[in-house]
Amino acid sequence: MTYDPRPKNTGFLRAHRLRAAGAACVVLTAALLTGCGQDSGSTSTKTETSEAARAVPERTTSSSPSPSASLTKDQEKRKKLLASTKITFDKAVTTAEGAVKGGKVTELDLKGPGKSDDDTDASASASASVSASESASMSASASPSGSSASPSASPSATGPEWVATVVAKDGTEHTVRIDAVTGKVLQSVEDTDQDAQEKSRTAARIAKATQTPQQAAKAATDKAKGTVTSLDLDENDKNVLVWSVDVVAKDYKETTVDIDAASGSVTGQHVDND
């Protein structure tokens, strides 16, 4: 009796292997799809985050308007002028009056570098000024005003300067220029164009002004807070002798305050918004 081995079911095994392989592919495909989805989402999230990060600095570092952007040209000039000035008006008054024997200040203005007045360059007439100073120095002993002009005084300054009109006892006017940084007298020149009548009127005006420049300035700054940059003794529209005092505030606007030269009371006020 012979034994014949049973034939193996090869078809069943092959089908089983195919089903297993198919299941593995399904699992692998699902894993790949999940990974791709995560990568895609991550990439999208990173992109959005990067774009947001770039947008934030643009909002936080955007330039805000500069405080000086709102200033007018005149205010900018005042700001620069005051920033470079070291000598206050009261010291300038004392120095100017000391340059002329028995002199009294009737006008004082803070000017820009090299300017003796609003439109004239002080250095343009340097040689003439020095000659006038030498002449005044030689005749000082004979002059009733006792001018103390010095031929060695510098005719120009590189920075701001105070320009003062100083009147001697006989009414003779002198122009005194003072360096607004160092306080040194740059020039002291007598006005030779005055006649006797003009000198008499000027002397009479000085006698009526019982309020000093310092007192007038204090009255003005009590009314309008700020820095005094100019004062002038003259009659107003009502023929009242007043000190007109210019005061520059912290916002660099200028206010002119009129002070009665006899009583010290405020008679007028005007704000320059330019």
Tab-separated table of C-alpha atoms in Angstrom:
chain	number	residue	atom	x	y	z
A	1	MET	CA	0.000	0.000	0.000
A	2	THR	CA	1.513	3.267	-1.021
A	3	TYR	CA	1.029	6.709	0.622
A	4	ASP	CA	0.563	9.687	-1.667
A	5	PRO	CA	1.130	13.065	0.005
A	6	ARG	CA	-1.809	15.502	-0.218
A	7	PRO	CA	-1.230	18.290	-2.647
A	8	LYS	CA	-0.611	21.674	-1.036
A	9	ASN	CA	-3.276	24.378	-1.466
A	10	THR	CA	-0.992	26.868	-3.250
A	11	GLY	CA	-3.862	29.020	-4.439
A	12	PHE	CA	-5.046	29.683	-0.945
A	13	LEU	CA	-1.545	30.655	0.231
A	14	ARG	CA	-1.058	32.997	-2.718
A	15	ALA	CA	-4.357	34.767	-2.027
A	16	HIS	CA	-3.501	35.105	1.637
A	17	ARG	CA	-0.167	36.687	0.799
A	18	LEU	CA	-1.825	39.147	-1.580
A	19	ARG	CA	-4.363	40.166	1.040
A	20	ALA	CA	-1.581	40.762	3.586
A	21	ALA	CA	0.434	42.825	1.125
A	22	GLY	CA	-2.636	44.877	0.262
A	23	ALA	CA	-3.316	45.585	3.918
A	24	ALA	CA	0.275	46.686	4.413
A	25	CYS	CA	-0.001	49.054	1.474
A	26	VAL	CA	-3.178	50.536	2.908
A	27	VAL	CA	-1.487	51.135	6.249
A	28	LEU	CA	1.594	52.632	4.581
A	29	THR	CA	-0.512	54.842	2.355
A	30	ALA	CA	-2.499	56.120	5.331
A	31	ALA	CA	0.718	56.885	7.201
A	32	LEU	CA	2.120	58.756	4.243
A	33	LEU	CA	-1.058	60.762	3.793
A	34	THR	CA	-1.110	61.645	7.479
A	35	GLY	CA	2.523	62.729	7.370
A	36	CYS	CA	1.980	64.810	4.269
A	37	GLY	CA	-1.028	66.476	5.837
A	38	GLN	CA	0.941	67.325	8.933
A	39	ASP	CA	3.834	68.709	6.881
A	40	SER	CA	1.463	70.770	4.791
A	41	GLY	CA	-0.297	72.187	7.819
A	42	SER	CA	2.993	72.873	9.577
A	43	THR	CA	4.364	74.641	6.537
A	44	SER	CA	1.213	76.732	6.240
A	45	THR	CA	1.317	77.619	9.936
A	46	LYS	CA	4.994	78.590	9.743
A	47	THR	CA	4.298	80.781	6.732
A	48	GLU	CA	1.448	82.572	8.490
A	49	THR	CA	3.558	83.049	11.633
A	50	SER	CA	6.474	84.439	9.602
A	51	GLU	CA	4.190	86.878	7.800
A	52	ALA	CA	2.679	88.019	11.088
A	53	ALA	CA	6.135	88.495	12.599
A	54	ARG	CA	7.136	90.674	9.695
A	55	ALA	CA	3.995	92.771	10.045
A	56	VAL	CA	4.437	93.551	13.751
A	57	PRO	CA	7.704	95.551	13.483
A	58	GLU	CA	6.168	97.655	10.742
A	59	ARG	CA	3.407	98.691	13.109
A	60	THR	CA	5.569	99.195	16.194
A	61	THR	CA	8.494	100.988	14.533
A	62	SER	CA	6.507	103.334	12.334
A	63	SER	CA	7.904	106.846	12.795
A	64	SER	CA	5.799	109.237	14.794
A	65	PRO	CA	5.721	112.949	13.904
A	66	SER	CA	8.711	114.825	15.314
A	67	PRO	CA	7.885	117.549	17.867
A	68	SER	CA	9.791	120.041	15.722
A	69	ALA	CA	7.708	119.143	12.663
A	70	SER	CA	4.913	121.354	13.939
A	71	LEU	CA	7.164	124.392	14.468
A	72	THR	CA	7.087	127.287	12.020
A	73	LYS	CA	10.261	128.633	10.444
A	74	ASP	CA	10.360	131.520	12.918
A	75	GLN	CA	9.927	129.138	15.836
A	76	GLU	CA	12.733	126.927	14.514
A	77	LYS	CA	15.009	129.987	14.310
A	78	ARG	CA	14.190	130.964	17.880
A	79	LYS	CA	14.811	127.417	19.054
A	80	LYS	CA	18.270	127.267	17.457
A	81	LEU	CA	19.167	130.776	18.628
A	82	LEU	CA	18.237	130.115	22.244
A	83	ALA	CA	19.989	126.743	22.226
A	84	SER	CA	23.293	128.421	21.335
A	85	THR	CA	22.923	131.413	23.685
A	86	LYS	CA	24.697	131.271	27.057
A	87	ILE	CA	24.472	134.888	28.240
A	88	THR	CA	21.065	135.919	29.571
A	89	PHE	CA	19.544	139.323	28.849
A	90	ASP	CA	20.193	140.692	32.366
A	91	LYS	CA	23.912	139.922	32.129
A	92	ALA	CA	23.947	141.516	28.679
A	93	VAL	CA	22.330	144.679	30.100
A	94	THR	CA	24.956	144.929	32.834
A	95	THR	CA	27.809	144.376	30.377
A	96	ALA	CA	26.454	146.875	27.843
A	97	GLU	CA	25.972	149.619	30.440
A	98	GLY	CA	29.477	148.946	31.733
A	99	ALA	CA	30.880	149.613	28.265
A	100	VAL	CA	29.651	153.239	28.296
A	101	LYS	CA	30.372	155.486	31.281
A	102	GLY	CA	27.101	156.421	32.981
A	103	GLY	CA	25.189	154.658	30.212
A	104	LYS	CA	21.660	153.254	30.309
A	105	VAL	CA	20.324	150.558	27.982
A	106	THR	CA	17.306	151.646	25.937
A	107	GLU	CA	17.273	148.750	23.496
A	108	LEU	CA	18.596	145.197	23.501
A	109	ASP	CA	18.158	142.450	20.882
A	110	LEU	CA	19.425	138.891	20.589
A	111	LYS	CA	20.733	138.371	17.051
A	112	GLY	CA	22.026	135.459	15.026
A	113	PRO	CA	25.743	134.933	14.261
A	114	GLY	CA	27.431	137.928	12.672
A	115	LYS	CA	24.268	140.055	12.491
A	116	SER	CA	24.333	143.528	14.031
A	117	ASP	CA	20.697	144.012	12.966
A	118	ASP	CA	18.037	142.092	11.046
A	119	ASP	CA	19.512	142.670	7.591
A	120	THR	CA	23.073	143.925	8.049
A	121	ASP	CA	26.113	141.709	8.413
A	122	ALA	CA	28.184	143.131	11.259
A	123	SER	CA	31.452	141.876	9.791
A	124	ALA	CA	30.898	143.753	6.519
A	125	SER	CA	32.098	147.031	8.062
A	126	ALA	CA	34.776	145.567	10.309
A	127	SER	CA	37.588	147.903	9.246
A	128	ALA	CA	35.401	150.988	9.645
A	129	SER	CA	34.282	149.825	13.061
A	130	VAL	CA	37.842	149.323	14.264
A	131	SER	CA	38.808	152.783	13.017
A	132	ALA	CA	35.841	154.289	14.837
A	133	SER	CA	36.839	152.436	17.989
A	134	GLU	CA	40.413	153.749	17.771
A	135	SER	CA	39.172	157.307	17.270
A	136	ALA	CA	36.744	157.010	20.187
A	137	SER	CA	39.476	155.572	22.408
A	138	MET	CA	41.844	158.461	21.679
A	139	SER	CA	39.152	161.086	22.395
A	140	ALA	CA	37.557	159.300	25.394
A	141	SER	CA	38.981	161.763	27.929
A	142	ALA	CA	37.541	164.733	26.031
A	143	SER	CA	34.194	163.144	25.213
A	144	PRO	CA	31.310	164.068	27.572
A	145	SER	CA	29.919	160.570	27.218
A	146	GLY	CA	33.157	158.899	28.237
A	147	SER	CA	32.998	156.122	25.642
A	148	SER	CA	34.994	153.067	26.626
A	149	ALA	CA	35.373	151.657	23.113
A	150	SER	CA	38.513	149.587	22.645
A	151	PRO	CA	40.456	149.281	19.366
A	152	SER	CA	41.256	145.680	20.262
A	153	ALA	CA	37.593	144.633	20.364
A	154	SER	CA	36.725	141.962	17.805
A	155	PRO	CA	34.348	143.287	15.115
A	156	SER	CA	32.550	139.964	14.642
A	157	ALA	CA	31.393	136.860	16.462
A	158	THR	CA	30.981	133.282	15.277
A	159	GLY	CA	27.889	132.747	17.420
A	160	PRO	CA	24.849	134.721	18.554
A	161	GLU	CA	25.253	138.211	20.002
A	162	TRP	CA	23.364	140.809	21.985
A	163	VAL	CA	23.135	144.183	20.270
A	164	ALA	CA	22.386	147.045	22.663
A	165	THR	CA	21.701	150.750	22.362
A	166	VAL	CA	23.244	152.485	25.361
A	167	VAL	CA	22.581	156.175	26.086
A	168	ALA	CA	25.093	158.320	27.970
A	169	LYS	CA	24.061	161.052	30.423
A	170	ASP	CA	24.115	163.727	27.718
A	171	GLY	CA	21.832	161.674	25.455
A	172	THR	CA	24.534	160.352	23.137
A	173	GLU	CA	23.700	156.881	21.846
A	174	HIS	CA	26.196	154.056	21.540
A	175	THR	CA	25.845	150.661	19.872
A	176	VAL	CA	27.380	147.913	21.969
A	177	ARG	CA	27.721	144.369	20.678
A	178	ILE	CA	28.233	141.498	23.099
A	179	ASP	CA	29.137	137.883	22.381
A	180	ALA	CA	26.104	135.910	23.614
A	181	VAL	CA	28.279	132.867	24.374
A	182	THR	CA	31.315	134.350	26.145
A	183	GLY	CA	29.829	137.655	27.359
A	184	LYS	CA	32.730	139.678	25.934
A	185	VAL	CA	32.209	143.132	24.398
A	186	LEU	CA	32.827	142.861	20.681
A	187	GLN	CA	32.308	146.497	19.791
A	188	SER	CA	31.248	149.837	21.264
A	189	VAL	CA	30.625	152.630	18.770
A	190	GLU	CA	29.243	156.143	19.295
A	191	ASP	CA	26.482	157.419	17.030
A	192	THR	CA	27.982	160.554	15.494
A	193	ASP	CA	24.858	161.463	13.502
A	194	GLN	CA	22.892	162.803	16.479
A	195	ASP	CA	22.382	166.527	16.782
A	196	ALA	CA	21.952	168.457	20.033
A	197	GLN	CA	18.147	168.352	19.870
A	198	GLU	CA	18.071	164.586	19.412
A	199	LYS	CA	20.433	164.090	22.318
A	200	SER	CA	18.240	166.298	24.507
A	201	ARG	CA	15.094	164.320	23.669
A	202	THR	CA	16.860	161.037	24.325
A	203	ALA	CA	18.171	162.224	27.690
A	204	ALA	CA	14.660	163.375	28.679
A	205	ARG	CA	13.203	159.995	27.741
A	206	ILE	CA	15.752	158.216	29.903
A	207	ALA	CA	14.861	160.460	32.847
A	208	LYS	CA	11.168	159.502	32.559
A	209	ALA	CA	11.890	155.767	32.546
A	210	THR	CA	11.948	155.028	36.265
A	211	GLN	CA	11.539	151.310	35.534
A	212	THR	CA	14.861	149.618	34.721
A	213	PRO	CA	15.176	147.061	31.901
A	214	GLN	CA	15.411	144.326	34.530
A	215	GLN	CA	12.222	145.455	36.262
A	216	ALA	CA	10.376	145.673	32.947
A	217	ALA	CA	11.548	142.191	31.995
A	218	LYS	CA	10.354	140.737	35.287
A	219	ALA	CA	6.925	142.324	34.861
A	220	ALA	CA	6.749	140.916	31.324
A	221	THR	CA	7.765	137.367	32.295
A	222	ASP	CA	5.279	137.423	35.176
A	223	LYS	CA	2.623	137.973	32.525
A	224	ALA	CA	4.054	135.638	29.867
A	225	LYS	CA	6.408	132.874	31.006
A	226	GLY	CA	9.533	132.416	28.927
A	227	THR	CA	12.940	133.821	27.959
A	228	VAL	CA	13.522	137.501	27.226
A	229	THR	CA	15.114	138.010	23.811
A	230	SER	CA	14.472	141.712	23.221
A	231	LEU	CA	13.417	144.942	24.920
A	232	ASP	CA	12.953	148.455	23.633
A	233	LEU	CA	12.127	151.792	25.286
A	234	ASP	CA	9.747	153.870	23.160
A	235	GLU	CA	6.387	155.608	23.121
A	236	ASN	CA	3.313	153.598	22.146
A	237	ASP	CA	0.333	154.750	20.064
A	238	LYS	CA	-1.064	156.622	23.075
A	239	ASN	CA	2.211	158.511	23.589
A	240	VAL	CA	2.921	156.535	26.753
A	241	LEU	CA	6.567	155.652	27.340
A	242	VAL	CA	6.761	151.857	27.544
A	243	TRP	CA	9.225	149.027	27.560
A	244	SER	CA	8.281	146.564	24.816
A	245	VAL	CA	9.609	143.177	25.930
A	246	ASP	CA	9.742	140.084	23.699
A	247	VAL	CA	9.369	136.794	25.579
A	248	VAL	CA	9.836	133.384	23.927
A	249	ALA	CA	7.849	130.551	25.527
A	250	LYS	CA	8.689	126.824	25.695
A	251	ASP	CA	6.795	126.231	22.445
A	252	TYR	CA	8.973	128.968	20.877
A	253	LYS	CA	6.083	131.298	20.243
A	254	GLU	CA	6.909	134.938	20.929
A	255	THR	CA	4.846	137.301	23.076
A	256	THR	CA	5.430	141.043	23.178
A	257	VAL	CA	4.436	142.617	26.473
A	258	ASP	CA	4.297	146.406	26.908
A	259	ILE	CA	5.248	147.686	30.352
A	260	ASP	CA	4.626	151.281	31.452
A	261	ALA	CA	8.148	152.680	31.902
A	262	ALA	CA	7.037	154.816	34.842
A	263	SER	CA	4.568	152.651	36.771
A	264	GLY	CA	5.660	149.148	35.750
A	265	SER	CA	2.095	148.080	34.887
A	266	VAL	CA	1.218	145.968	31.846
A	267	THR	CA	-0.358	148.113	29.111
A	268	GLY	CA	-0.562	145.612	26.271
A	269	GLN	CA	0.222	142.105	25.091
A	270	HIS	CA	0.508	140.472	21.665
A	271	VAL	CA	1.261	136.831	20.802
A	272	ASP	CA	3.107	136.054	17.568
A	273	ASN	CA	1.955	132.607	16.399
A	274	ASP	CA	4.493	132.470	13.557
